[in-house]
Short mmCIF file of C-alpha atoms and ligand atoms in Angstrom, two decimals:
data_model
loop_
_atom_site.label_atom_id
_atom_site.label_comp_id
_atom_site.label_asym_id
_atom_site.label_seq_id
_atom_site.Cartn_x
_atom_site.Cartn_y
_atom_site.Cartn_z
CA MET A 1 -6.44 -57.37 61.81
CA ASN A 2 -5.93 -57.69 57.79
CA THR A 3 -2.12 -58.27 56.81
CA ILE A 4 -0.95 -55.07 56.20
CA GLU A 5 -2.51 -53.76 59.26
CA ALA A 6 -0.63 -56.51 61.40
CA PHE A 7 2.54 -55.66 59.68
CA LEU A 8 2.46 -51.97 60.31
CA ALA A 9 1.50 -53.02 63.96
CA SER A 10 4.19 -55.35 64.49
CA GLN A 11 6.81 -53.05 62.78
CA LEU A 12 6.01 -50.27 65.23
CA THR A 13 5.88 -52.75 68.25
CA ASN A 14 9.49 -53.46 67.20
CA LEU A 15 10.38 -49.77 66.54
CA GLN A 16 9.08 -49.24 70.49
CA SER A 17 10.76 -52.16 71.95
CA LYS A 18 14.22 -50.69 70.76
CA HIS A 19 13.36 -47.16 71.97
CA LEU A 20 13.17 -45.83 68.50
CA LEU A 21 9.80 -45.19 67.86
CA ARG A 22 9.21 -41.33 66.70
CA ALA A 23 5.84 -39.37 67.58
CA LEU A 24 4.87 -35.92 66.68
CA LYS A 25 4.83 -33.61 69.83
CA PRO A 26 2.10 -31.07 70.45
CA ASP A 27 2.89 -27.58 71.20
CA SER A 28 4.87 -26.80 74.42
CA ASP A 29 5.92 -23.82 76.56
CA LEU A 30 9.36 -25.71 76.94
CA VAL A 31 12.42 -23.56 76.55
CA ASP A 32 13.71 -24.16 73.25
CA PHE A 33 17.02 -25.74 73.10
CA SER A 34 16.22 -28.05 69.96
CA SER A 35 15.00 -25.96 67.16
CA ASN A 36 17.03 -24.90 64.03
CA ASP A 37 15.70 -21.48 64.37
CA TYR A 38 19.31 -19.85 65.70
CA LEU A 39 18.74 -16.51 65.23
CA GLY A 40 14.90 -16.32 66.59
CA LEU A 41 14.05 -15.03 62.95
CA ALA A 42 11.01 -17.56 62.83
CA HIS A 43 9.38 -15.25 65.63
CA CYS A 44 11.24 -11.98 64.74
CA ALA A 45 8.36 -9.02 65.27
CA GLU A 46 10.90 -6.61 63.23
CA LEU A 47 11.14 -9.18 60.41
CA LYS A 48 7.25 -9.85 60.67
CA GLN A 49 6.71 -6.23 60.17
CA LEU A 50 9.15 -6.01 57.04
CA ILE A 51 7.31 -8.96 55.52
CA ASP A 52 4.07 -7.29 56.01
CA GLU A 53 5.33 -4.30 54.66
CA GLU A 54 6.68 -5.85 51.47
CA LEU A 55 3.07 -7.99 51.17
CA ASN A 56 1.02 -5.06 51.37
CA LYS A 57 2.95 -3.70 48.08
CA TYR A 58 1.50 -6.63 46.06
CA PRO A 59 -2.31 -6.60 47.12
CA ASP A 60 -3.20 -9.08 44.45
CA TYR A 61 -0.48 -11.65 45.48
CA LEU A 62 -1.92 -15.20 44.93
CA ILE A 63 -2.19 -17.29 48.07
CA GLY A 64 -1.02 -20.34 46.18
CA SER A 65 1.64 -20.53 43.39
CA THR A 66 -1.05 -22.69 41.00
CA GLY A 67 1.65 -24.90 39.70
CA SER A 68 5.09 -26.06 39.10
CA ARG A 69 7.77 -23.30 37.99
CA LEU A 70 7.75 -24.51 34.48
CA ILE A 71 3.93 -24.63 34.12
CA SER A 72 1.81 -21.82 35.90
CA GLY A 73 3.66 -21.03 39.10
CA ASN A 74 6.47 -18.82 38.24
CA THR A 75 6.52 -15.13 39.00
CA ASN A 76 8.96 -12.42 38.27
CA TYR A 77 9.15 -12.02 41.96
CA ALA A 78 10.71 -15.60 42.02
CA THR A 79 13.12 -15.04 39.38
CA GLU A 80 14.26 -11.65 40.68
CA LEU A 81 14.58 -13.00 44.00
CA GLU A 82 16.98 -15.84 42.46
CA GLN A 83 19.11 -13.29 40.86
CA TRP A 84 19.31 -10.95 43.80
CA LEU A 85 20.00 -13.92 46.24
CA SER A 86 22.87 -15.27 43.81
CA ALA A 87 24.32 -11.64 43.62
CA GLN A 88 24.10 -11.80 47.86
CA HIS A 89 26.12 -14.87 47.95
CA ASN A 90 28.77 -13.82 44.99
CA ALA A 91 26.96 -16.66 42.45
CA GLN A 92 26.41 -16.41 38.81
CA ALA A 93 23.25 -18.15 39.27
CA GLY A 94 20.66 -19.81 41.65
CA LEU A 95 17.55 -21.73 41.45
CA LEU A 96 15.23 -22.16 44.42
CA PHE A 97 13.55 -24.96 45.63
CA ASN A 98 10.81 -25.96 48.02
CA SER A 99 13.02 -27.31 50.73
CA GLY A 100 16.78 -28.18 51.70
CA TYR A 101 15.69 -32.08 50.88
CA ASP A 102 14.29 -31.11 47.49
CA ALA A 103 17.49 -29.15 46.62
CA ASN A 104 19.69 -31.83 47.66
CA LEU A 105 17.81 -34.62 45.87
CA GLY A 106 17.63 -32.29 42.67
CA VAL A 107 21.13 -31.63 42.59
CA PHE A 108 22.74 -35.16 43.58
CA SER A 109 19.99 -37.37 41.47
CA SER A 110 20.65 -35.42 38.31
CA ILE A 111 24.15 -34.24 37.90
CA PRO A 112 26.09 -37.10 38.58
CA GLN A 113 25.58 -39.58 35.53
CA LYS A 114 26.48 -43.26 35.09
CA GLY A 115 30.49 -43.83 35.03
CA ASP A 116 30.87 -40.56 37.25
CA THR A 117 31.49 -40.80 40.83
CA ILE A 118 30.03 -39.50 44.07
CA ILE A 119 32.14 -39.18 47.28
CA LEU A 120 30.16 -38.25 50.65
CA ASP A 121 31.31 -37.69 53.93
CA GLU A 122 30.25 -40.14 56.19
CA LYS A 123 28.13 -37.61 58.01
CA VAL A 124 26.47 -35.89 55.47
CA HIS A 125 22.50 -35.60 56.03
CA ALA A 126 19.97 -38.26 54.64
CA CYS A 127 18.70 -35.66 51.85
CA ILE A 128 22.34 -35.87 50.42
CA ILE A 129 22.40 -39.88 50.69
CA ASP A 130 19.00 -40.06 49.22
CA GLY A 131 19.86 -38.04 46.08
CA ALA A 132 23.04 -39.95 45.46
CA ARG A 133 20.95 -43.20 45.69
CA LEU A 134 18.82 -42.04 42.65
CA SER A 135 21.93 -41.19 40.67
CA TYR A 136 23.54 -43.66 38.46
CA ALA A 137 26.90 -42.81 39.46
CA THR A 138 29.11 -44.83 41.63
CA ARG A 139 29.27 -43.97 45.08
CA TYR A 140 31.62 -43.83 48.14
CA LYS A 141 31.94 -42.34 51.41
CA PHE A 142 34.97 -41.17 53.27
CA MET A 143 35.50 -40.88 57.04
CA HIS A 144 34.29 -37.84 58.63
CA ASN A 145 36.15 -34.31 57.52
CA ASP A 146 39.40 -37.05 57.05
CA LEU A 147 41.48 -35.35 54.04
CA GLY A 148 43.39 -38.78 53.79
CA SER A 149 40.33 -41.02 53.62
CA LEU A 150 38.82 -38.51 51.11
CA GLU A 151 41.96 -38.86 48.84
CA GLN A 152 41.95 -42.68 48.86
CA LYS A 153 38.68 -42.56 47.24
CA LEU A 154 39.30 -39.92 44.99
CA LYS A 155 42.54 -42.08 43.57
CA VAL A 156 40.00 -44.60 42.53
CA ALA A 157 37.19 -42.38 41.28
CA ARG A 158 36.04 -42.22 37.48
CA GLY A 159 34.45 -39.91 35.33
CA ASN A 160 33.08 -36.62 36.85
CA ILE A 161 33.71 -36.34 40.20
CA PHE A 162 31.57 -35.17 42.80
CA ILE A 163 32.16 -34.54 46.58
CA GLY A 164 29.53 -33.87 49.03
CA ILE A 165 30.04 -32.27 52.54
CA GLU A 166 28.29 -30.00 54.74
CA SER A 167 29.53 -26.48 56.48
CA ILE A 168 28.13 -27.41 59.56
CA TYR A 169 27.30 -31.12 60.11
CA SER A 170 23.81 -31.33 61.42
CA MET A 171 24.62 -34.06 64.01
CA ASP A 172 28.24 -33.18 65.40
CA GLY A 173 28.18 -29.31 64.67
CA ASP A 174 31.81 -29.20 63.20
CA SER A 175 33.00 -28.07 59.85
CA PRO A 176 35.28 -29.55 57.33
CA ASP A 177 38.89 -27.79 56.64
CA LEU A 178 37.29 -26.56 53.22
CA LYS A 179 40.50 -24.67 52.16
CA ALA A 180 42.28 -27.95 52.04
CA MET A 181 39.27 -29.74 50.57
CA VAL A 182 39.11 -27.54 47.66
CA GLU A 183 43.03 -27.73 46.96
CA LEU A 184 42.45 -31.48 47.20
CA ALA A 185 39.61 -31.37 45.08
CA ALA A 186 41.64 -29.43 42.43
CA LYS A 187 44.37 -32.10 42.29
CA TYR A 188 42.06 -34.47 41.23
CA ASN A 189 39.66 -31.98 38.98
CA ALA A 190 36.50 -33.00 41.53
CA ASN A 191 33.68 -30.91 42.04
CA ILE A 192 32.54 -29.80 45.47
CA ILE A 193 28.96 -29.69 46.48
CA ILE A 194 28.46 -28.17 49.88
CA ASP A 195 25.32 -28.06 51.84
CA GLU A 196 25.52 -24.79 53.93
CA ALA A 197 21.93 -25.75 55.75
CA HIS A 198 23.30 -25.01 59.17
CA GLY A 199 26.13 -22.49 58.10
CA ALA A 200 23.52 -20.42 56.30
CA GLY A 201 22.64 -17.26 58.68
CA VAL A 202 25.37 -18.54 61.01
CA LEU A 203 28.77 -18.28 59.40
CA GLY A 204 30.34 -15.43 57.43
CA TYR A 205 29.39 -11.86 57.30
CA CYS A 206 25.51 -11.42 57.63
CA GLY A 207 25.37 -15.20 57.67
CA LYS A 208 26.22 -15.83 53.88
CA GLY A 209 28.00 -18.94 54.79
CA LEU A 210 31.35 -20.65 54.95
CA VAL A 211 32.45 -20.63 51.51
CA SER A 212 31.49 -16.71 51.57
CA GLU A 213 33.47 -16.45 55.04
CA LEU A 214 36.53 -18.15 53.14
CA GLY A 215 35.99 -16.25 49.78
CA LEU A 216 35.74 -19.78 48.13
CA GLU A 217 32.82 -18.92 45.75
CA SER A 218 34.78 -19.45 42.55
CA LYS A 219 36.30 -22.73 43.91
CA VAL A 220 33.00 -24.51 44.59
CA PHE A 221 30.91 -26.05 42.12
CA VAL A 222 27.51 -26.03 44.03
CA ARG A 223 26.35 -24.23 47.41
CA ILE A 224 22.99 -24.98 48.81
CA HIS A 225 21.67 -22.52 51.39
CA THR A 226 18.49 -23.57 53.20
CA PHE A 227 16.01 -21.07 54.52
CA GLY A 228 14.17 -23.52 57.42
CA LYS A 229 16.83 -22.86 59.93
CA ALA A 230 18.44 -19.81 60.76
CA ILE A 231 16.87 -17.69 58.05
CA GLY A 232 13.55 -18.73 59.99
CA SER A 233 11.38 -19.63 57.01
CA HIS A 234 11.32 -22.50 54.65
CA GLY A 235 12.80 -23.69 50.86
CA ALA A 236 16.20 -23.20 49.53
CA ILE A 237 18.43 -21.99 46.93
CA VAL A 238 21.00 -24.00 44.84
CA LEU A 239 23.88 -21.49 43.95
CA GLY A 240 26.44 -21.86 41.07
CA SER A 241 26.63 -21.21 37.36
CA THR A 242 24.05 -20.21 34.79
CA ASN A 243 24.41 -23.73 33.11
CA LEU A 244 24.04 -25.18 36.50
CA ARG A 245 20.85 -23.42 37.03
CA ASP A 246 19.46 -24.47 33.49
CA PHE A 247 20.52 -27.93 33.98
CA LEU A 248 18.75 -28.45 37.18
CA ILE A 249 15.61 -26.64 35.64
CA ASN A 250 15.84 -29.25 32.94
CA THR A 251 16.49 -32.18 34.80
CA ALA A 252 15.95 -32.03 38.68
CA ARG A 253 12.97 -34.08 39.34
CA SER A 254 12.16 -32.42 42.62
CA PHE A 255 12.19 -28.97 40.90
CA ILE A 256 10.37 -29.71 38.02
CA PHE A 257 7.56 -32.17 39.20
CA THR A 258 6.36 -30.04 42.17
CA THR A 259 3.81 -26.94 42.92
CA ALA A 260 6.39 -23.71 43.31
CA ALA A 261 6.43 -22.03 46.85
CA PRO A 262 3.56 -19.52 47.55
CA PHE A 263 4.63 -16.06 47.06
CA HIS A 264 4.36 -15.05 50.98
CA SER A 265 7.40 -17.65 51.25
CA LEU A 266 9.41 -15.99 48.85
CA VAL A 267 8.72 -12.66 50.36
CA ALA A 268 9.79 -14.06 54.16
CA VAL A 269 13.04 -15.11 52.40
CA LYS A 270 13.76 -11.72 50.80
CA MET A 271 12.89 -10.04 54.08
CA ALA A 272 15.07 -12.39 56.22
CA TYR A 273 18.08 -11.40 53.91
CA HIS A 274 17.40 -7.94 54.09
CA TYR A 275 16.81 -8.08 58.19
CA LEU A 276 20.50 -10.18 58.29
CA ASN A 277 21.88 -7.49 56.27
CA VAL A 278 21.28 -4.50 58.58
CA HIS A 279 22.22 -6.77 61.80
CA PRO A 280 25.81 -7.56 60.85
CA GLU A 281 26.20 -8.13 64.71
CA LEU A 282 23.84 -11.23 65.03
CA GLN A 283 26.43 -13.90 64.41
CA LYS A 284 28.76 -12.60 66.93
CA LEU A 285 26.09 -12.52 69.70
CA LEU A 286 25.17 -16.02 68.90
CA ARG A 287 28.64 -17.29 69.25
CA ASP A 288 28.75 -15.46 72.51
CA LYS A 289 25.74 -17.59 73.76
CA ILE A 290 27.32 -20.65 72.49
CA ASP A 291 30.45 -19.93 74.29
CA LEU A 292 28.48 -19.05 77.65
CA PHE A 293 26.79 -22.39 77.31
CA LYS A 294 30.46 -24.25 76.86
CA SER A 295 31.86 -22.25 79.59
CA LYS A 296 29.33 -23.68 82.18
CA LEU A 297 29.48 -27.22 81.49
CA SER A 298 31.54 -29.51 83.70
CA SER A 299 35.00 -30.69 81.88
CA ARG A 300 33.54 -34.38 82.66
CA ILE A 301 30.64 -33.88 80.23
CA GLN A 302 31.54 -35.53 76.75
CA LEU A 303 30.98 -32.59 74.57
CA LEU A 304 31.96 -32.52 70.85
CA GLU A 305 34.32 -30.24 69.83
CA SER A 306 32.05 -27.69 67.84
CA SER A 307 31.85 -23.69 67.83
CA ALA A 308 28.53 -23.82 66.13
CA PRO A 309 25.23 -23.48 67.68
CA ILE A 310 24.82 -27.38 67.43
CA GLN A 311 26.43 -28.93 70.57
CA SER A 312 26.35 -32.21 71.26
CA ILE A 313 26.85 -34.32 74.19
CA ILE A 314 27.57 -37.98 74.30
CA VAL A 315 25.16 -40.18 76.27
CA GLU A 316 25.38 -43.71 75.06
CA GLY A 317 22.34 -45.94 74.43
CA ASN A 318 19.24 -45.11 73.12
CA GLU A 319 17.24 -45.88 76.41
CA THR A 320 19.83 -43.73 78.48
CA VAL A 321 19.78 -40.85 75.89
CA VAL A 322 16.07 -40.81 75.96
CA ALA A 323 15.84 -40.92 79.65
CA ALA A 324 18.30 -37.83 79.82
CA ALA A 325 16.23 -35.73 77.04
CA GLU A 326 13.03 -36.67 79.21
CA SER A 327 14.55 -35.52 82.48
CA LEU A 328 15.54 -32.32 81.03
CA LYS A 329 12.03 -31.73 79.64
CA LYS A 330 10.80 -32.28 83.33
CA ASN A 331 12.71 -29.47 84.15
CA GLY A 332 11.50 -27.18 81.47
CA PHE A 333 13.93 -27.84 78.28
CA SER A 334 13.43 -29.03 75.20
CA VAL A 335 16.85 -30.93 73.81
CA GLY A 336 16.86 -33.63 71.49
CA ALA A 337 17.89 -37.14 71.62
CA VAL A 338 19.46 -38.62 69.07
CA ARG A 339 19.56 -42.32 68.70
CA SER A 340 21.42 -44.85 66.91
CA PRO A 341 21.05 -45.80 64.10
CA THR A 342 20.80 -41.90 63.25
CA VAL A 343 24.05 -41.57 64.61
CA GLU A 344 26.62 -44.57 65.53
CA LYS A 345 26.07 -47.10 67.95
CA GLY A 346 27.87 -45.62 71.33
CA LYS A 347 27.54 -42.34 69.88
CA GLU A 348 24.00 -41.33 70.89
CA ARG A 349 23.50 -38.13 71.90
CA LEU A 350 21.87 -35.34 73.55
CA ARG A 351 21.55 -32.29 70.75
CA ILE A 352 21.57 -28.92 72.14
CA CYS A 353 20.92 -26.02 69.95
CA LEU A 354 21.52 -22.47 71.12
CA HIS A 355 19.58 -19.77 70.06
CA LEU A 356 20.25 -15.90 70.10
CA PHE A 357 17.04 -15.61 72.40
CA ASN A 358 17.77 -18.26 75.05
CA SER A 359 18.60 -15.94 77.81
CA ASP A 360 21.77 -16.14 79.76
CA GLU A 361 20.05 -17.45 82.92
CA ASP A 362 18.26 -20.20 80.85
CA VAL A 363 21.67 -21.53 79.32
CA ALA A 364 23.20 -21.40 82.68
CA ARG A 365 20.25 -23.41 84.10
CA LEU A 366 20.28 -25.83 81.26
CA ALA A 367 24.21 -26.37 81.61
CA ASN A 368 23.66 -26.88 85.56
CA GLU A 369 21.02 -29.34 85.08
CA ILE A 370 23.26 -31.58 82.56
CA ASN A 371 26.32 -31.18 85.13
CA GLN A 372 24.22 -32.63 87.91
CA ASN A 373 22.59 -35.48 86.37
CA LEU A 374 24.91 -36.68 83.47
C1 PLP B 1 22.49 -30.64 56.74
C2 PLP B 1 20.69 -30.50 55.98
N1 PLP B 1 20.78 -30.30 54.94
C3 PLP B 1 19.28 -30.37 54.33
C4 PLP B 1 18.25 -30.40 55.07
C5 PLP B 1 16.84 -30.36 54.74
O1 PLP B 1 16.74 -29.18 55.01
P1 PLP B 1 15.20 -28.67 54.64
O2 PLP B 1 14.68 -28.68 56.13
O3 PLP B 1 15.06 -27.25 54.29
O4 PLP B 1 14.47 -29.82 53.78
C6 PLP B 1 18.58 -30.57 56.48
C7 PLP B 1 17.75 -30.61 57.57
O5 PLP B 1 17.88 -31.01 58.81
C8 PLP B 1 19.90 -30.70 56.84
O6 PLP B 1 20.44 -30.74 58.43
#
């Protein structure tokens, strides 16, 4: 084997020996307790019909967007969608990105400058960390959801200060005390950037997110809503001021140097919002499903405190958590095993995602399986 192939092979062997080797899974007919499609919009027949009807209004639509937004890939449809989504979220302006990853990368890498300070909750998603790493600002992290720890960092922060948080944390399923955080941020003239990836579609009236639920739109500097989870499609929008939008168009490399999303993706997002707006009952129904699951679990099970569709059960050790997920798979359930170092050592977990489409029987069967085998 040549040297680079030998290097790759040895790295893979090393990952395998630590039970950390990742592999893509084929299609399966397991019961879905692992995807982010919390509301089932990715396979919703009524939404599909809305999308088809909208596409039919544009018989000449392009399959691909043909270029980046700044060269040839922009359309009035995209610009109008941004304006409409901004109004939906009570924001001055919005800018579409091709994914939540791109949106966070763009925001955190381009806005904070040398001499500024980024303070991140220790549990923020990898794309926020990656974005912050690409900026020249000083970086700190604070203890998860801990206002005291945040204030310690705020006291030593310099320049423009940015606080990076999420509305529902992707691994723990919990939320920050946003009201208190907004007050603390104001005391230090700091700017909150909140990633609503898992709150979109789930929190707030018709799924408009945590900031909207609390009426804090004017107190938060940036909101990032992604479309790949409860919205059932993919892409993201960054919401904030008109200056923010114009600044990102000019400086966010993950916006500038990439082909724009195709027309049908934009249509899918627009119609998903229309669908959510005429089904204000969905968020409550999802909460009922989550409550049902929690009520069926034995009190012995180490469930992390969360009222979100992400319910995590601690199963210590990479090998043990992978074995637990495999055993559930043999019983017909798809459940995520989250290993360290993705989460802290000793906090490895089964990550269970509840969906509106999970039947009550399947929810009870899964809980029963967990009660008996963990
Ligand atoms: C909190 C959070 N932010 C951002 C992302 C990335 O979003 P996308 O999948 O649209 O790139 C994820 C995806 O897992 C996430 O969990």
